[in-house]
PDB file of N, CA and C in Angstrom:
ATOM      1  N   MET A   1      25.990  -9.524 -22.328  1.00 58.00           N
ATOM      2  CA  MET A   1      25.053  -8.436 -22.170  1.00 58.00           C
ATOM      3  C   MET A   1      25.307  -7.690 -20.874  1.00 58.00           C
ATOM      4  N   HIS A   2      24.938  -6.463 -20.857  1.00 66.00           N
ATOM      5  CA  HIS A   2      25.133  -5.625 -19.695  1.00 66.00           C
ATOM      6  C   HIS A   2      23.929  -5.733 -18.771  1.00 66.00           C
ATOM      7  N   GLU A   3      24.161  -6.143 -17.521  1.00 78.00           N
ATOM      8  CA  GLU A   3      23.055  -6.234 -16.557  1.00 78.00           C
ATOM      9  C   GLU A   3      22.915  -4.896 -15.851  1.00 78.00           C
ATOM     10  N   GLN A   4      21.673  -4.409 -15.752  1.00 87.00           N
ATOM     11  CA  GLN A   4      21.427  -3.123 -15.126  1.00 87.00           C
ATOM     12  C   GLN A   4      21.536  -3.260 -13.606  1.00 87.00           C
ATOM     13  N   THR A   5      22.186  -2.312 -12.975  1.00 89.00           N
ATOM     14  CA  THR A   5      22.331  -2.310 -11.525  1.00 89.00           C
ATOM     15  C   THR A   5      20.983  -1.993 -10.898  1.00 89.00           C
ATOM     16  N   PRO A   6      20.553  -2.820  -9.926  1.00 90.00           N
ATOM     17  CA  PRO A   6      19.251  -2.556  -9.296  1.00 90.00           C
ATOM     18  C   PRO A   6      19.276  -1.279  -8.470  1.00 90.00           C
ATOM     19  N   ASN A   7      18.158  -0.614  -8.447  1.00 96.00           N
ATOM     20  CA  ASN A   7      17.986   0.592  -7.649  1.00 96.00           C
ATOM     21  C   ASN A   7      17.602   0.153  -6.241  1.00 96.00           C
ATOM     22  N   LEU A   8      18.416   0.504  -5.245  1.00 97.00           N
ATOM     23  CA  LEU A   8      18.163   0.096  -3.870  1.00 97.00           C
ATOM     24  C   LEU A   8      17.468   1.202  -3.092  1.00 97.00           C
ATOM     25  N   VAL A   9      16.603   0.799  -2.164  1.00 97.00           N
ATOM     26  CA  VAL A   9      15.913   1.753  -1.289  1.00 97.00           C
ATOM     27  C   VAL A   9      16.096   1.304   0.158  1.00 97.00           C
ATOM     28  N   SER A  10      16.155   2.269   1.045  1.00 96.00           N
ATOM     29  CA  SER A  10      16.366   1.983   2.468  1.00 96.00           C
ATOM     30  C   SER A  10      15.080   1.450   3.105  1.00 96.00           C
ATOM     31  N   LEU A  11      15.238   0.910   4.293  1.00 96.00           N
ATOM     32  CA  LEU A  11      14.080   0.434   5.041  1.00 96.00           C
ATOM     33  C   LEU A  11      13.109   1.584   5.310  1.00 96.00           C
ATOM     34  N   ARG A  12      13.654   2.758   5.591  1.00 96.00           N
ATOM     35  CA  ARG A  12      12.797   3.935   5.824  1.00 96.00           C
ATOM     36  C   ARG A  12      11.965   4.251   4.576  1.00 96.00           C
ATOM     37  N   GLU A  13      12.601   4.214   3.400  1.00 97.00           N
ATOM     38  CA  GLU A  13      11.884   4.477   2.152  1.00 97.00           C
ATOM     39  C   GLU A  13      10.824   3.403   1.889  1.00 97.00           C
ATOM     40  N   VAL A  14      11.148   2.154   2.212  1.00 97.00           N
ATOM     41  CA  VAL A  14      10.191   1.066   2.033  1.00 97.00           C
ATOM     42  C   VAL A  14       8.974   1.277   2.936  1.00 97.00           C
ATOM     43  N   CYS A  15       9.201   1.772   4.143  1.00 96.00           N
ATOM     44  CA  CYS A  15       8.080   2.077   5.047  1.00 96.00           C
ATOM     45  C   CYS A  15       7.149   3.107   4.411  1.00 96.00           C
ATOM     46  N   VAL A  16       7.729   4.123   3.787  1.00 97.00           N
ATOM     47  CA  VAL A  16       6.925   5.157   3.127  1.00 97.00           C
ATOM     48  C   VAL A  16       6.194   4.567   1.925  1.00 97.00           C
ATOM     49  N   MET A  17       6.897   3.777   1.119  1.00 96.00           N
ATOM     50  CA  MET A  17       6.298   3.199  -0.091  1.00 96.00           C
ATOM     51  C   MET A  17       5.117   2.290   0.228  1.00 96.00           C
ATOM     52  N   THR A  18       5.217   1.529   1.323  1.00 96.00           N
ATOM     53  CA  THR A  18       4.207   0.519   1.642  1.00 96.00           C
ATOM     54  C   THR A  18       3.202   0.968   2.692  1.00 96.00           C
ATOM     55  N   SER A  19       3.480   2.059   3.383  1.00 95.00           N
ATOM     56  CA  SER A  19       2.672   2.520   4.516  1.00 95.00           C
ATOM     57  C   SER A  19       2.678   1.506   5.660  1.00 95.00           C
ATOM     58  N   LEU A  20       3.752   0.745   5.755  1.00 96.00           N
ATOM     59  CA  LEU A  20       3.910  -0.219   6.848  1.00 96.00           C
ATOM     60  C   LEU A  20       5.000   0.270   7.788  1.00 96.00           C
ATOM     61  N   SER A  21       4.905  -0.135   9.043  1.00 96.00           N
ATOM     62  CA  SER A  21       5.935   0.203  10.011  1.00 96.00           C
ATOM     63  C   SER A  21       7.157  -0.689   9.808  1.00 96.00           C
ATOM     64  N   ARG A  22       8.267  -0.308  10.420  1.00 95.00           N
ATOM     65  CA  ARG A  22       9.469  -1.143  10.372  1.00 95.00           C
ATOM     66  C   ARG A  22       9.170  -2.519  10.962  1.00 95.00           C
ATOM     67  N   THR A  23       8.421  -2.529  12.063  1.00 96.00           N
ATOM     68  CA  THR A  23       8.077  -3.796  12.716  1.00 96.00           C
ATOM     69  C   THR A  23       7.275  -4.685  11.778  1.00 96.00           C
ATOM     70  N   ALA A  24       6.280  -4.115  11.101  1.00 95.00           N
ATOM     71  CA  ALA A  24       5.444  -4.899  10.183  1.00 95.00           C
ATOM     72  C   ALA A  24       6.275  -5.459   9.029  1.00 95.00           C
ATOM     73  N   ILE A  25       7.194  -4.656   8.519  1.00 96.00           N
ATOM     74  CA  ILE A  25       8.050  -5.134   7.430  1.00 96.00           C
ATOM     75  C   ILE A  25       8.955  -6.251   7.927  1.00 96.00           C
ATOM     76  N   ASN A  26       9.546  -6.055   9.100  1.00 95.00           N
ATOM     77  CA  ASN A  26      10.429  -7.091   9.640  1.00 95.00           C
ATOM     78  C   ASN A  26       9.680  -8.383   9.961  1.00 95.00           C
ATOM     79  N   GLN A  27       8.430  -8.287  10.391  1.00 96.00           N
ATOM     80  CA  GLN A  27       7.618  -9.490  10.610  1.00 96.00           C
ATOM     81  C   GLN A  27       7.386 -10.226   9.302  1.00 96.00           C
ATOM     82  N   ARG A  28       7.090  -9.491   8.247  1.00 95.00           N
ATOM     83  CA  ARG A  28       6.886 -10.111   6.936  1.00 95.00           C
ATOM     84  C   ARG A  28       8.190 -10.705   6.398  1.00 95.00           C
ATOM     85  N   ARG A  29       9.312 -10.039   6.668  1.00 95.00           N
ATOM     86  CA  ARG A  29      10.607 -10.595   6.261  1.00 95.00           C
ATOM     87  C   ARG A  29      10.858 -11.915   6.982  1.00 95.00           C
ATOM     88  N   ALA A  30      10.572 -11.964   8.279  1.00 95.00           N
ATOM     89  CA  ALA A  30      10.788 -13.175   9.062  1.00 95.00           C
ATOM     90  C   ALA A  30       9.906 -14.317   8.574  1.00 95.00           C
ATOM     91  N   ALA A  31       8.717 -13.969   8.081  1.00 95.00           N
ATOM     92  CA  ALA A  31       7.776 -14.972   7.565  1.00 95.00           C
ATOM     93  C   ALA A  31       8.022 -15.273   6.083  1.00 95.00           C
ATOM     94  N   SER A  32       9.035 -14.658   5.507  1.00 94.00           N
ATOM     95  CA  SER A  32       9.372 -14.818   4.073  1.00 94.00           C
ATOM     96  C   SER A  32       8.223 -14.417   3.158  1.00 94.00           C
ATOM     97  N   THR A  33       7.482 -13.372   3.554  1.00 95.00           N
ATOM     98  CA  THR A  33       6.386 -12.872   2.721  1.00 95.00           C
ATOM     99  C   THR A  33       6.671 -11.454   2.216  1.00 95.00           C
ATOM    100  N   PHE A  34       7.935 -11.067   2.266  1.00 97.00           N
ATOM    101  CA  PHE A  34       8.356  -9.746   1.798  1.00 97.00           C
ATOM    102  C   PHE A  34       9.650  -9.931   1.018  1.00 97.00           C
ATOM    103  N   PRO A  35       9.939  -9.068   0.063  1.00 97.00           N
ATOM    104  CA  PRO A  35      11.189  -9.198  -0.703  1.00 97.00           C
ATOM    105  C   PRO A  35      12.413  -9.260   0.217  1.00 97.00           C
ATOM    106  N   ARG A  36      13.392 -10.011  -0.217  1.00 96.00           N
ATOM    107  CA  ARG A  36      14.622 -10.176   0.561  1.00 96.00           C
ATOM    108  C   ARG A  36      15.408  -8.870   0.618  1.00 96.00           C
ATOM    109  N   ALA A  37      16.025  -8.648   1.764  1.00 96.00           N
ATOM    110  CA  ALA A  37      16.869  -7.469   1.950  1.00 96.00           C
ATOM    111  C   ALA A  37      18.260  -7.732   1.403  1.00 96.00           C
ATOM    112  N   VAL A  38      18.904  -6.659   0.985  1.00 96.00           N
ATOM    113  CA  VAL A  38      20.287  -6.717   0.513  1.00 96.00           C
ATOM    114  C   VAL A  38      21.146  -6.155   1.637  1.00 96.00           C
ATOM    115  N   PRO A  39      22.044  -6.968   2.221  1.00 96.00           N
ATOM    116  CA  PRO A  39      22.897  -6.444   3.293  1.00 96.00           C
ATOM    117  C   PRO A  39      23.923  -5.457   2.737  1.00 96.00           C
ATOM    118  N   LEU A  40      24.051  -4.300   3.394  1.00 95.00           N
ATOM    119  CA  LEU A  40      24.992  -3.274   2.953  1.00 95.00           C
ATOM    120  C   LEU A  40      26.158  -3.120   3.923  1.00 95.00           C
ATOM    121  N   GLY A  41      25.988  -3.621   5.109  1.00 93.00           N
ATOM    122  CA  GLY A  41      27.020  -3.497   6.139  1.00 93.00           C
ATOM    123  C   GLY A  41      26.555  -4.239   7.376  1.00 93.00           C
ATOM    124  N   ASP A  42      27.241  -4.019   8.487  1.00 91.00           N
ATOM    125  CA  ASP A  42      26.903  -4.731   9.716  1.00 91.00           C
ATOM    126  C   ASP A  42      25.448  -4.526  10.150  1.00 91.00           C
ATOM    127  N   LYS A  43      24.984  -3.297  10.096  1.00 91.00           N
ATOM    128  CA  LYS A  43      23.629  -3.000  10.580  1.00 91.00           C
ATOM    129  C   LYS A  43      22.793  -2.255   9.557  1.00 91.00           C
ATOM    130  N   ARG A  44      23.130  -2.388   8.304  1.00 95.00           N
ATOM    131  CA  ARG A  44      22.430  -1.631   7.254  1.00 95.00           C
ATOM    132  C   ARG A  44      21.948  -2.574   6.174  1.00 95.00           C
ATOM    133  N   ILE A  45      20.670  -2.407   5.793  1.00 96.00           N
ATOM    134  CA  ILE A  45      20.089  -3.202   4.713  1.00 96.00           C
ATOM    135  C   ILE A  45      19.382  -2.273   3.744  1.00 96.00           C
ATOM    136  N   ALA A  46      19.087  -2.804   2.585  1.00 97.00           N
ATOM    137  CA  ALA A  46      18.308  -2.074   1.580  1.00 97.00           C
ATOM    138  C   ALA A  46      17.469  -3.110   0.845  1.00 97.00           C
ATOM    139  N   PHE A  47      16.581  -2.622   0.004  1.00 98.00           N
ATOM    140  CA  PHE A  47      15.711  -3.492  -0.786  1.00 98.00           C
ATOM    141  C   PHE A  47      15.794  -3.065  -2.240  1.00 98.00           C
ATOM    142  N   VAL A  48      15.581  -4.002  -3.138  1.00 97.00           N
ATOM    143  CA  VAL A  48      15.538  -3.687  -4.559  1.00 97.00           C
ATOM    144  C   VAL A  48      14.185  -3.037  -4.840  1.00 97.00           C
ATOM    145  N   ARG A  49      14.227  -1.800  -5.325  1.00 97.00           N
ATOM    146  CA  ARG A  49      12.991  -1.023  -5.532  1.00 97.00           C
ATOM    147  C   ARG A  49      11.966  -1.787  -6.379  1.00 97.00           C
ATOM    148  N   SER A  50      12.400  -2.377  -7.473  1.00 96.00           N
ATOM    149  CA  SER A  50      11.458  -3.063  -8.374  1.00 96.00           C
ATOM    150  C   SER A  50      10.777  -4.249  -7.679  1.00 96.00           C
ATOM    151  N   GLU A  51      11.481  -4.917  -6.764  1.00 97.00           N
ATOM    152  CA  GLU A  51      10.886  -6.043  -6.036  1.00 97.00           C
ATOM    153  C   GLU A  51       9.831  -5.552  -5.049  1.00 97.00           C
ATOM    154  N   VAL A  52      10.107  -4.433  -4.381  1.00 97.00           N
ATOM    155  CA  VAL A  52       9.127  -3.857  -3.455  1.00 97.00           C
ATOM    156  C   VAL A  52       7.908  -3.360  -4.233  1.00 97.00           C
ATOM    157  N   GLU A  53       8.133  -2.717  -5.369  1.00 96.00           N
ATOM    158  CA  GLU A  53       7.019  -2.237  -6.191  1.00 96.00           C
ATOM    159  C   GLU A  53       6.170  -3.405  -6.686  1.00 96.00           C
ATOM    160  N   GLN A  54       6.817  -4.511  -7.059  1.00 96.00           N
ATOM    161  CA  GLN A  54       6.068  -5.700  -7.490  1.00 96.00           C
ATOM    162  C   GLN A  54       5.264  -6.268  -6.331  1.00 96.00           C
ATOM    163  N   TRP A  55       5.839  -6.285  -5.141  1.00 95.00           N
ATOM    164  CA  TRP A  55       5.134  -6.771  -3.943  1.00 95.00           C
ATOM    165  C   TRP A  55       3.881  -5.931  -3.704  1.00 95.00           C
ATOM    166  N   ILE A  56       4.006  -4.615  -3.858  1.00 95.00           N
ATOM    167  CA  ILE A  56       2.853  -3.719  -3.679  1.00 95.00           C
ATOM    168  C   ILE A  56       1.781  -4.027  -4.732  1.00 95.00           C
ATOM    169  N   ARG A  57       2.187  -4.184  -5.992  1.00 93.00           N
ATOM    170  CA  ARG A  57       1.215  -4.511  -7.056  1.00 93.00           C
ATOM    171  C   ARG A  57       0.522  -5.842  -6.766  1.00 93.00           C
ATOM    172  N   ASP A  58       1.273  -6.824  -6.287  1.00 92.00           N
ATOM    173  CA  ASP A  58       0.683  -8.127  -5.963  1.00 92.00           C
ATOM    174  C   ASP A  58      -0.340  -8.004  -4.848  1.00 92.00           C
ATOM    175  N   ARG A  59      -0.057  -7.193  -3.835  1.00 88.00           N
ATOM    176  CA  ARG A  59      -1.019  -6.996  -2.735  1.00 88.00           C
ATOM    177  C   ARG A  59      -2.274  -6.325  -3.274  1.00 88.00           C
ATOM    178  N   HIS A  60      -2.084  -5.335  -4.152  1.00 83.00           N
ATOM    179  CA  HIS A  60      -3.227  -4.610  -4.701  1.00 83.00           C
ATOM    180  C   HIS A  60      -4.116  -5.545  -5.513  1.00 83.00           C
ATOM    181  N   ARG A  61      -3.513  -6.376  -6.344  1.00 82.00           N
ATOM    182  CA  ARG A  61      -4.297  -7.318  -7.155  1.00 82.00           C
ATOM    183  C   ARG A  61      -5.064  -8.302  -6.281  1.00 82.00           C
ATOM    184  N   SER A  62      -4.439  -8.758  -5.206  1.00 77.00           N
ATOM    185  CA  SER A  62      -5.096  -9.756  -4.360  1.00 77.00           C
ATOM    186  C   SER A  62      -6.266  -9.157  -3.583  1.00 77.00           C
ATOM    187  N   THR A  63      -6.245  -7.856  -3.312  1.00 74.00           N
ATOM    188  CA  THR A  63      -7.333  -7.250  -2.551  1.00 74.00           C
ATOM    189  C   THR A  63      -8.483  -6.766  -3.416  1.00 74.00           C
ATOM    190  N   CYS A  64      -8.217  -6.477  -4.686  1.00 69.00           N
ATOM    191  CA  CYS A  64      -9.304  -5.968  -5.533  1.00 69.00           C
ATOM    192  C   CYS A  64      -9.618  -6.923  -6.678  1.00 69.00           C
ATOM    193  N   GLY A  65      -9.185  -8.165  -6.578  1.00 62.00           N
ATOM    194  CA  GLY A  65      -9.524  -9.166  -7.584  1.00 62.00           C
ATOM    195  C   GLY A  65      -8.918  -8.912  -8.942  1.00 62.00           C
ATOM    196  N   GLY A  66      -7.825  -8.138  -8.983  1.00 53.00           N
ATOM    197  CA  GLY A  66      -7.167  -7.899 -10.255  1.00 53.00           C
ATOM    198  C   GLY A  66      -7.820  -6.809 -11.082  1.00 53.00           C
ATOM    199  N   GLU A  67      -8.937  -6.272 -10.605  1.00 55.00           N
ATOM    200  CA  GLU A  67      -9.613  -5.212 -11.339  1.00 55.00           C
ATOM    201  C   GLU A  67      -9.252  -3.873 -10.735  1.00 55.00           C
ATOM    202  N   ARG A  68      -9.161  -2.896 -11.577  1.00 55.00           N
ATOM    203  CA  ARG A  68      -8.893  -1.554 -11.071  1.00 55.00           C
ATOM    204  C   ARG A  68     -10.154  -1.017 -10.413  1.00 55.00           C
ATOM    205  N   MET A  69      -9.988  -0.430  -9.256  1.00 51.00           N
ATOM    206  CA  MET A  69     -11.129   0.127  -8.550  1.00 51.00           C
ATOM    207  C   MET A  69     -11.433   1.501  -9.137  1.00 51.00           C
ATOM    208  N   THR A  70     -12.718   1.810  -9.293  1.00 57.00           N
ATOM    209  CA  THR A  70     -13.098   3.102  -9.834  1.00 57.00           C
ATOM    210  C   THR A  70     -14.058   3.790  -8.881  1.00 57.00           C
ATOM    211  N   ALA A  71     -14.113   5.078  -8.981  1.00 59.00           N
ATOM    212  CA  ALA A  71     -15.033   5.852  -8.163  1.00 59.00           C
ATOM    213  C   ALA A  71     -16.452   5.643  -8.693  1.00 59.00           C
ATOM    214  N   PRO A  72     -17.457   5.764  -7.822  1.00 61.00           N
ATOM    215  CA  PRO A  72     -18.834   5.618  -8.291  1.00 61.00           C
ATOM    216  C   PRO A  72     -19.196   6.724  -9.279  1.00 61.00           C
ATOM    217  N   SER A  73     -20.079   6.395 -10.209  1.00 64.00           N
ATOM    218  CA  SER A  73     -20.502   7.383 -11.197  1.00 64.00           C
ATOM    219  C   SER A  73     -21.467   8.375 -10.548  1.00 64.00           C
ATOM    220  N   ARG A  74     -21.712   9.473 -11.234  1.00 68.00           N
ATOM    221  CA  ARG A  74     -22.675  10.458 -10.721  1.00 68.00           C
ATOM    222  C   ARG A  74     -24.066   9.847 -10.582  1.00 68.00           C
ATOM    223  N   ALA A  75     -24.425   8.975 -11.541  1.00 66.00           N
ATOM    224  CA  ALA A  75     -25.739   8.316 -11.476  1.00 66.00           C
ATOM    225  C   ALA A  75     -25.842   7.442 -10.237  1.00 66.00           C
ATOM    226  N   ASP A  76     -24.760   6.705  -9.924  1.00 63.00           N
ATOM    227  CA  ASP A  76     -24.760   5.870  -8.721  1.00 63.00           C
ATOM    228  C   ASP A  76     -24.899   6.725  -7.472  1.00 63.00           C
ATOM    229  N   LEU A  77     -24.187   7.852  -7.437  1.00 60.00           N
ATOM    230  CA  LEU A  77     -24.272   8.730  -6.275  1.00 60.00           C
ATOM    231  C   LEU A  77     -25.660   9.356  -6.154  1.00 60.00           C
ATOM    232  N   ALA A  78     -26.230   9.758  -7.278  1.00 63.00           N
ATOM    233  CA  ALA A  78     -27.558  10.379  -7.261  1.00 63.00           C
ATOM    234  C   ALA A  78     -28.611   9.391  -6.775  1.00 63.00           C
ATOM    235  N   ALA A  79     -28.452   8.116  -7.115  1.00 64.00           N
ATOM    236  CA  ALA A  79     -29.422   7.092  -6.707  1.00 64.00           C
ATOM    237  C   ALA A  79     -29.401   6.861  -5.208  1.00 64.00           C
ATOM    238  N   THR A  80     -28.316   7.225  -4.553  1.00 61.00           N
ATOM    239  CA  THR A  80     -28.227   6.996  -3.115  1.00 61.00           C
ATOM    240  C   THR A  80     -28.358   8.288  -2.314  1.00 61.00           C
ATOM    241  N   TRP A  81     -28.726   9.372  -2.990  1.00 62.00           N
ATOM    242  CA  TRP A  81     -28.861  10.651  -2.298  1.00 62.00           C
ATOM    243  C   TRP A  81     -30.305  11.081  -2.247  1.00 62.00           C
ATOM    244  N   PRO A  82     -30.856  11.595  -1.232  1.00 63.00           N
ATOM    245  CA  PRO A  82     -30.207  11.844   0.043  1.00 63.00           C
ATOM    246  C   PRO A  82     -30.067  10.545   0.837  1.00 63.00           C
ATOM    247  N   PRO A  83     -29.113  10.502   1.763  1.00 59.00           N
ATOM    248  CA  PRO A  83     -28.924   9.297   2.558  1.00 59.00           C
ATOM    249  C   PRO A  83     -30.115   9.067   3.477  1.00 59.00           C
ATOM    250  N   THR A  84     -30.332   7.834   3.836  1.00 59.00           N
ATOM    251  CA  THR A  84     -31.433   7.514   4.742  1.00 59.00           C
ATOM    252  C   THR A  84     -31.158   8.128   6.105  1.00 59.00           C
ATOM    253  N   ALA A  85     -32.180   8.243   6.915  1.00 57.00           N
ATOM    254  CA  ALA A  85     -32.029   8.821   8.250  1.00 57.00           C
ATOM    255  C   ALA A  85     -31.056   8.007   9.093  1.00 57.00           C
ATOM    256  N   ALA A  86     -31.071   6.675   8.929  1.00 55.00           N
ATOM    257  CA  ALA A  86     -30.173   5.817   9.709  1.00 55.00           C
ATOM    258  C   ALA A  86     -28.714   6.094   9.355  1.00 55.00           C
ATOM    259  N   VAL A  87     -28.443   6.281   8.067  1.00 54.00           N
ATOM    260  CA  VAL A  87     -27.076   6.572   7.635  1.00 54.00           C
ATOM    261  C   VAL A  87     -26.658   7.938   8.140  1.00 54.00           C
ATOM    262  N   ALA A  88     -27.518   8.913   8.024  1.00 55.00           N
ATOM    263  CA  ALA A  88     -27.202  10.263   8.480  1.00 55.00           C
ATOM    264  C   ALA A  88     -26.965  10.279   9.984  1.00 55.00           C
ATOM    265  N   LYS A  89     -27.779   9.533  10.731  1.00 58.00           N
ATOM    266  CA  LYS A  89     -27.637   9.502  12.179  1.00 58.00           C
ATOM    267  C   LYS A  89     -26.323   8.843  12.570  1.00 58.00           C
ATOM    268  N   SER A  90     -25.945   7.758  11.864  1.00 56.00           N
ATOM    269  CA  SER A  90     -24.693   7.071  12.196  1.00 56.00           C
ATOM    270  C   SER A  90     -23.489   7.943  11.869  1.00 56.00           C
ATOM    271  N   ALA A  91     -23.645   8.879  10.950  1.00 57.00           N
ATOM    272  CA  ALA A  91     -22.556   9.787  10.597  1.00 57.00           C
ATOM    273  C   ALA A  91     -22.524  11.008  11.516  1.00 57.00           C
ATOM    274  N   GLY A  92     -23.447  11.068  12.472  1.00 60.00           N
ATOM    275  CA  GLY A  92     -23.459  12.173  13.413  1.00 60.00           C
ATOM    276  C   GLY A  92     -24.327  13.338  12.991  1.00 60.00           C
ATOM    277  N   HIS A  93     -25.188  13.139  11.993  1.00 56.00           N
ATOM    278  CA  HIS A  93     -26.073  14.211  11.539  1.00 56.00           C
ATOM    279  C   HIS A  93     -27.496  13.889  12.000  1.00 56.00           C
ATOM    280  N   ASP A  94     -28.164  14.888  12.461  1.00 55.00           N
ATOM    281  CA  ASP A  94     -29.548  14.709  12.903  1.00 55.00           C
ATOM    282  C   ASP A  94     -30.424  15.583  12.019  1.00 55.00           C
ATOM    283  N   ALA A  95     -31.215  14.955  11.138  1.00 52.00           N
ATOM    284  CA  ALA A  95     -32.056  15.695  10.194  1.00 52.00           C
ATOM    285  C   ALA A  95     -33.119  16.513  10.905  1.00 52.00           C
ATOM    286  N   SER A  96     -33.535  16.122  12.104  1.00 55.00           N
ATOM    287  CA  SER A  96     -34.588  16.847  12.814  1.00 55.00           C
ATOM    288  C   SER A  96     -34.086  18.169  13.371  1.00 55.00           C
ATOM    289  N   ARG A  97     -32.789  18.371  13.437  1.00 53.00           N
ATOM    290  CA  ARG A  97     -32.227  19.607  13.997  1.00 53.00           C
ATOM    291  C   ARG A  97     -32.164  20.725  12.977  1.00 53.00           C
ATOM    292  N   ARG A  98     -32.558  20.484  11.751  1.00 50.00           N
ATOM    293  CA  ARG A  98     -32.460  21.510  10.710  1.00 50.00           C
ATOM    294  C   ARG A  98     -33.584  22.468  10.777  1.00 50.00           C
TER     295      ARG A  98
END
């Protein structure tokens, strides 16, 4: 059977995909909590795109309990509107100034 060639992405692209810094990615690599890098040369590495995408999906599942997060419904928003004075004040709004 023909094995498909993996799509490689640079460390810079991985930073964009994950919203992590190079330092954060390298720390996770050192701790073996990030996909393994593919060496391309003396000072060049890349990552298999599908492995990085799977890592991102795994992080997402672990933070939201495997359920997709949804925006609140209009009914939920209406039930909390108008905000209490304490909430408005903490957001920098003063209802007495109106």
